[in-house]
XYZ file of C-alpha atoms in Angstrom:
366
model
C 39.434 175.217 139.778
C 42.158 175.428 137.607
C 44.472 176.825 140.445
C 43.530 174.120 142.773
C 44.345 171.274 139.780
C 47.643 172.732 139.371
C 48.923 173.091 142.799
C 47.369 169.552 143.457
C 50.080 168.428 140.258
C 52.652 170.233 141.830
C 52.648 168.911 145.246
C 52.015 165.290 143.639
C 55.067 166.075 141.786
C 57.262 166.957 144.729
C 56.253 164.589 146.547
C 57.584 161.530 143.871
C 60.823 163.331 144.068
C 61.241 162.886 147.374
C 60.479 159.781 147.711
C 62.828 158.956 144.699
C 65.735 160.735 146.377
C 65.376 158.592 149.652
C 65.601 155.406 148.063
C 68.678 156.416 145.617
C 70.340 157.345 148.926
C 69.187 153.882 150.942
C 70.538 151.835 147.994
C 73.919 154.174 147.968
C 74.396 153.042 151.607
C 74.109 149.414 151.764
C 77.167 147.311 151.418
C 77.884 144.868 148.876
C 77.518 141.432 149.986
C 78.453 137.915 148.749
C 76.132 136.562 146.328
C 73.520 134.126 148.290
C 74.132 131.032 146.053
C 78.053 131.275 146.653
C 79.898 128.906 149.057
C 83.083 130.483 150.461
C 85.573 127.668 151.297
C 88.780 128.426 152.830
C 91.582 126.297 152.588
C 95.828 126.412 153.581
C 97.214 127.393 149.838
C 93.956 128.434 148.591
C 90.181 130.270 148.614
C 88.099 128.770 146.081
C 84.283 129.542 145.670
C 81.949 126.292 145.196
C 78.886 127.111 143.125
C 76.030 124.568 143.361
C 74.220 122.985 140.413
C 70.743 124.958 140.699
C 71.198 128.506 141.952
C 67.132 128.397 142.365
C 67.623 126.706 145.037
C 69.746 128.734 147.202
C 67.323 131.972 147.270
C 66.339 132.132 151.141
C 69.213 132.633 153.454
C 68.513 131.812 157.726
C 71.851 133.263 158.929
C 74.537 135.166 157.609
C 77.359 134.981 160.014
C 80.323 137.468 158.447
C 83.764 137.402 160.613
C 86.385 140.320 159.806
C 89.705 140.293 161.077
C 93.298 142.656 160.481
C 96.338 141.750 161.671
C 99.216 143.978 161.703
C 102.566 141.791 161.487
C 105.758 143.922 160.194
C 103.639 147.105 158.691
C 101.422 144.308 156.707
C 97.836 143.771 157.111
C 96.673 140.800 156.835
C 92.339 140.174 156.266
C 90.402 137.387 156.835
C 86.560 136.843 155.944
C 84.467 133.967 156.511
C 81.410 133.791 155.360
C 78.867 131.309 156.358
C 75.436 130.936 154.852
C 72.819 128.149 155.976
C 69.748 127.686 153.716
C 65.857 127.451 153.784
C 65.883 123.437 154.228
C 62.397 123.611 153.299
C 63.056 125.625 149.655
C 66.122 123.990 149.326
C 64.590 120.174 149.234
C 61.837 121.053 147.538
C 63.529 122.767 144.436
C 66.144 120.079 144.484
C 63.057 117.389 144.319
C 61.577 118.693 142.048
C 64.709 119.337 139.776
C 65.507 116.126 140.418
C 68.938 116.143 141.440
C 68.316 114.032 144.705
C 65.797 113.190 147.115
C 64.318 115.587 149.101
C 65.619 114.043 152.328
C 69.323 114.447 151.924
C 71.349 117.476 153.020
C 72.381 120.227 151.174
C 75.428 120.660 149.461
C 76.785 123.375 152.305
C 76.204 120.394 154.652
C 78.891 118.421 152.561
C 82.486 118.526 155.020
C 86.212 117.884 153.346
C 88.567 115.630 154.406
C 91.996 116.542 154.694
C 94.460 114.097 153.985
C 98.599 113.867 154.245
C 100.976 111.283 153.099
C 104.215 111.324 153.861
C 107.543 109.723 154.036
C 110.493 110.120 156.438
C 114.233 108.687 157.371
C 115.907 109.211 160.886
C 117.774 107.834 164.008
C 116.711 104.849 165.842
C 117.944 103.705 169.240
C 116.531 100.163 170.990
C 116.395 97.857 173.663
C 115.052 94.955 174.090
C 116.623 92.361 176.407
C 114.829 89.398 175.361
C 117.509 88.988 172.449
C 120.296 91.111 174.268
C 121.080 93.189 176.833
C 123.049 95.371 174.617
C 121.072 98.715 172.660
C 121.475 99.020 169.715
C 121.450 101.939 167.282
C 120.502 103.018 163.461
C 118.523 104.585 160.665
C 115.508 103.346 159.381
C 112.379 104.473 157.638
C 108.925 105.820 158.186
C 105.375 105.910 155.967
C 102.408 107.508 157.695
C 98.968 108.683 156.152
C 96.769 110.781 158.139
C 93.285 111.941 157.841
C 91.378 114.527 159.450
C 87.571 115.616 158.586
C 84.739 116.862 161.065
C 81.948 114.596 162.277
C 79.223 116.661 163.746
C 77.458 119.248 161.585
C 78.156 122.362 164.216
C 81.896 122.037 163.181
C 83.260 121.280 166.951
C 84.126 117.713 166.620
C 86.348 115.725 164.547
C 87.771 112.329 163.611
C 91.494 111.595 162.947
C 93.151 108.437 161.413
C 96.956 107.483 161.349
C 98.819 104.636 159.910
C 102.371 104.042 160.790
C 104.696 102.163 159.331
C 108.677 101.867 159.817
C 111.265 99.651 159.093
C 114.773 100.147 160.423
C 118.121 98.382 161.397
C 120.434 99.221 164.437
C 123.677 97.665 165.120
C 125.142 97.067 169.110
C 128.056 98.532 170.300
C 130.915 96.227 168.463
C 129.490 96.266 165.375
C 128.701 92.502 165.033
C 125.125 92.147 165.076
C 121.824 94.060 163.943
C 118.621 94.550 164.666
C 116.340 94.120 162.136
C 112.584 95.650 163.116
C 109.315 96.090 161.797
C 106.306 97.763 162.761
C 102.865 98.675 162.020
C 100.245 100.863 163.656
C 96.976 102.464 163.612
C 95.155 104.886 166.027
C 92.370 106.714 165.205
C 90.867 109.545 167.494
C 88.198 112.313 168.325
C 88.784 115.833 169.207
C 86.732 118.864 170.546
C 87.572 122.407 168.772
C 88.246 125.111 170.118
C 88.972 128.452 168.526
C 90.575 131.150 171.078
C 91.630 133.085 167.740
C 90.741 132.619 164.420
C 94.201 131.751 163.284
C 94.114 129.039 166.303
C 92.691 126.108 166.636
C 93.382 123.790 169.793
C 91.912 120.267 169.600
C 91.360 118.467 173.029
C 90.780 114.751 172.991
C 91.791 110.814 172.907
C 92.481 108.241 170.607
C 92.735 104.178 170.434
C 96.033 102.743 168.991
C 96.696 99.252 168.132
C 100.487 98.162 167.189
C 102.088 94.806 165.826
C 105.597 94.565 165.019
C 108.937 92.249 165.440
C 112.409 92.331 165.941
C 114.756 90.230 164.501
C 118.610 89.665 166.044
C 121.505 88.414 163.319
C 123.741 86.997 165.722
C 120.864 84.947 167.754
C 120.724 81.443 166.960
C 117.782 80.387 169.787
C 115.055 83.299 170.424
C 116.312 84.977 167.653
C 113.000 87.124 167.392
C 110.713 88.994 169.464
C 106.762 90.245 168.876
C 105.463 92.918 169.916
C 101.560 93.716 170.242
C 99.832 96.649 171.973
C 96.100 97.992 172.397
C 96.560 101.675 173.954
C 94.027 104.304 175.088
C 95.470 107.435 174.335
C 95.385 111.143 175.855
C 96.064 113.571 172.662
C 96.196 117.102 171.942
C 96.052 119.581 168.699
C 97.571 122.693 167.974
C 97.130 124.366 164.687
C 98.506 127.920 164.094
C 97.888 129.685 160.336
C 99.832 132.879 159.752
C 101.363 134.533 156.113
C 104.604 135.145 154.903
C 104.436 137.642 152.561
C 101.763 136.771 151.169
C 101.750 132.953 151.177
C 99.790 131.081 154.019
C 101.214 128.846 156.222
C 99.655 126.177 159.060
C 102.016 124.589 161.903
C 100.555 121.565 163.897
C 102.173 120.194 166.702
C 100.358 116.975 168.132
C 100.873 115.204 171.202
C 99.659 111.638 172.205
C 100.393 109.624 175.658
C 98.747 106.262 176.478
C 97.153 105.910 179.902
C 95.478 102.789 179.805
C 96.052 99.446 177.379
C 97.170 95.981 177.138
C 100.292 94.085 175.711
C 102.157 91.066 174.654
C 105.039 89.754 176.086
C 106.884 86.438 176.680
C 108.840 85.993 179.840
C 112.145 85.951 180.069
C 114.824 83.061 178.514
C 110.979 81.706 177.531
C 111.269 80.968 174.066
C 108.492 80.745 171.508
C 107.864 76.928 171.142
C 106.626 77.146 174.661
C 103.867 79.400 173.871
C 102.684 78.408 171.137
C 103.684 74.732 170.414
C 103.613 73.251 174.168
C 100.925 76.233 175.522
C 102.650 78.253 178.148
C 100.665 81.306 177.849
C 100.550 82.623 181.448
C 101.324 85.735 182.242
C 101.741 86.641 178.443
C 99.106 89.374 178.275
C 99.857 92.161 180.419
C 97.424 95.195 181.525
C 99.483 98.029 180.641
C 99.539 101.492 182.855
C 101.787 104.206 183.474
C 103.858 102.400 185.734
C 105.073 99.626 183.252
C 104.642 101.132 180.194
C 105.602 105.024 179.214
C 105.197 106.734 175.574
C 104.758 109.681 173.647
C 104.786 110.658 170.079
C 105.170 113.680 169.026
C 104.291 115.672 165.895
C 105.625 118.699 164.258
C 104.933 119.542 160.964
C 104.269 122.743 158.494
C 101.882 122.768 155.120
C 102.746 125.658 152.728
C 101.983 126.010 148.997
C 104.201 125.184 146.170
C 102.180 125.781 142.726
C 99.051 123.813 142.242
C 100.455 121.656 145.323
C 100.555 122.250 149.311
C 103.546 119.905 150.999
C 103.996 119.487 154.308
C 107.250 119.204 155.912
C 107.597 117.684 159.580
C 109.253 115.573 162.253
C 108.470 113.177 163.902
C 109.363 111.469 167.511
C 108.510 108.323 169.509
C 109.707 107.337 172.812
C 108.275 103.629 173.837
C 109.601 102.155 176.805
C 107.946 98.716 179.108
C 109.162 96.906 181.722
C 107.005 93.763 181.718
C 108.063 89.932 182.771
C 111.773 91.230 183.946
C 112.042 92.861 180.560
C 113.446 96.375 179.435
C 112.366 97.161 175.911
C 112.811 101.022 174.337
C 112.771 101.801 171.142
C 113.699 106.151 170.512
C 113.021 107.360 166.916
C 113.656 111.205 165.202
C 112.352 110.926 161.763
C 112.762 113.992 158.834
C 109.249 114.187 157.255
C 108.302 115.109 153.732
C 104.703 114.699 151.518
C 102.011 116.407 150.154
C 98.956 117.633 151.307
C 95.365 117.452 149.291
C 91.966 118.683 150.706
C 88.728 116.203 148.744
C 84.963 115.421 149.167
C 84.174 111.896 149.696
C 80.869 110.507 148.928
C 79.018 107.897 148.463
C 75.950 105.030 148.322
C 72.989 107.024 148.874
C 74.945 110.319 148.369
C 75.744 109.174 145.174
C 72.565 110.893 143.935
C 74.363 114.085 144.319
C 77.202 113.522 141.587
C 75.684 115.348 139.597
C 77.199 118.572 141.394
C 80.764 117.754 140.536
C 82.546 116.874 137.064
C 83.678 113.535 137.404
C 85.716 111.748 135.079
C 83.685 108.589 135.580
C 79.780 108.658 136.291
């Protein structure tokens, strides 16, 4: 008996070892992940990790989707991970209830998307037509403001919303030097785009916009119809390309935009009709004109490049319009090249309801 109790111990012995060496080696072989309750969020000048109010309540991951990528450009190697983690809706509004930090019907703070806005200023060449005030062009400098904002709309990530404001002033002289121009305009077009990622340093955006524009020019030397509106309503064809790539080191993004009305409507008077008529004595026929692309052409173009400069990304650019109608037996055109320069910031915008979740950012006033 006391043989079989001690080869009984012995085997029972062995047999923990094993098992102990098994696991060491199982745990030696798995690779280190990202911690579950970590939000990777990847931007142009930097990669900054989000961590959520209540770590509790990130415990259950659905998917882990993990993209690896190494470039080779002049002997460097360049890596990119993305990390995407989607949470246990159930676990995550019911911790969050119960921790009270908002109702258990509002999404988590993954679902939350940034907006990324630009604001920029610019100076350039103008060239213009217009020969309701003269049949002479005219050329100069003038100014530009815009302020753009991009942010996705659809929780899959494929479409998004843009928003531009324009704004320019400028004054052109004709030929002898003896009168000006004087113009000023205003626009705004906002747009939706479908993404799509053939690399994952590309992005190309496909889609259209709507673009409304008010503006006048005013002619010095004119002493009857010395001025001239302008008003348009365009549907717009527009496409994205945005490119991200390192320079030693540094990331960079270059977008290059295009936009081309095909449909829309406009204002104009008819020729030697002056103003009074319209509006004083009522002469509005053929005022409003359906525009298409055989009496109205244009394009604007945009070129620009974001790249870090300390705590701040700028973004430097160009930008070109070509506008040209022939409408009522008149040839307008106006040509601008404007020199861009502004900065660059990437925020989270919330809001009424959302306002609950405050709580998961410092702010300086609630």
């Amino acid at each position: 008996m006391k043989n079989l109790k001690h080869i009984f111990t012995t085997f029972g012995l062995l047999l923990s070892l094993t098992i102990e060496a098994q696991v060491s080696e199982a745990t030696d072989t798995v690779a280190p992940q990202q911690p579950a309750d970590t939000i990777v969020l990847h931007n142009v000048s930097d990669s900054t990790a989000l961590q959520p109010a209540d770590s509790t309540a990130l415990q259950q991951a659905d998917t882990v989707a993990q993209l690896s990528l190494q470039r080779s450009d002049t002997s460097k190697v360049y890596e990119r991970h993305v990390v995407t983690r989607k949470r246990a809706q159930v676990t995550t509004r019911e911790t969050n209830a119960n921790a009270g930090n908002f109702s258990g019907d509002e999404p988590d703070v993954a679902d939350l998307r940034s907006i990324n806005e630009g604001t920029m200023v610019g100076f350039g060449a103008y060239r213009m037509k217009d020969t309701y005030l003269s049949p002479m062009a005219y050329q100069g400098y003038g100014y530009r403001y815009m302020s753009e904002r991009m942010r996705f709309i659809s929780s899959d990530y494929k479409y998004s919303r843009q928003n531009i404001v324009n704004v320019d002033l400028s004054s052109t002289l004709n030929g002898a030097e003896n009168a000006n121009f004087l113009s000023a305009f205003v626009d705004y077009s906002f747009g939706y785009h479908y993404r799509f990622l053939p690399d994952p340093f590309l992005k190309i955006l496909v889609g259209g916009s709507a673009r409304g524009m008010f503006g006048m020019v005013y002619n010095t030397r004119n002493g009857n119809n010395p001025m001239t509106i302008h008003g348009d309503i365009d549907l717009n064809l527009s496409v994205i390309g945005i490119y991200e790539f390192r320079v030693k080191n540094y990331p960079f993004a270059v977008r290059y935009q295009l936009e081309s009305p095909f449909a829309g409507a406009l204002f104009s008077p008819v020729y030697n009709q002056s103003y009074y008529e319209i509006f004083s004595l009522g002469n509005t026929a053929e005022i409003f004109k359906l525009a298409s692309i055989g009496n109205k052409f244009a394009m604007r173009n945009y070129l620009t490049l974001d790249f870090p400069v300390s705590n701040m990304t700028l973004r430097v650019g160009y930008f070109g319009m070509l506008y040209t109608t022939y409408i009522n037996n008149l040839d307008r055109y106006i040509i601008s090249n404007n020199v861009m320069l502004g900065f660059v910031k990437e925020y989270i915008a919330f809001g009424g309801r959302e306002m609950r979740r405050r709580n998961l950012f410092n702010s300086a006033y609630y």
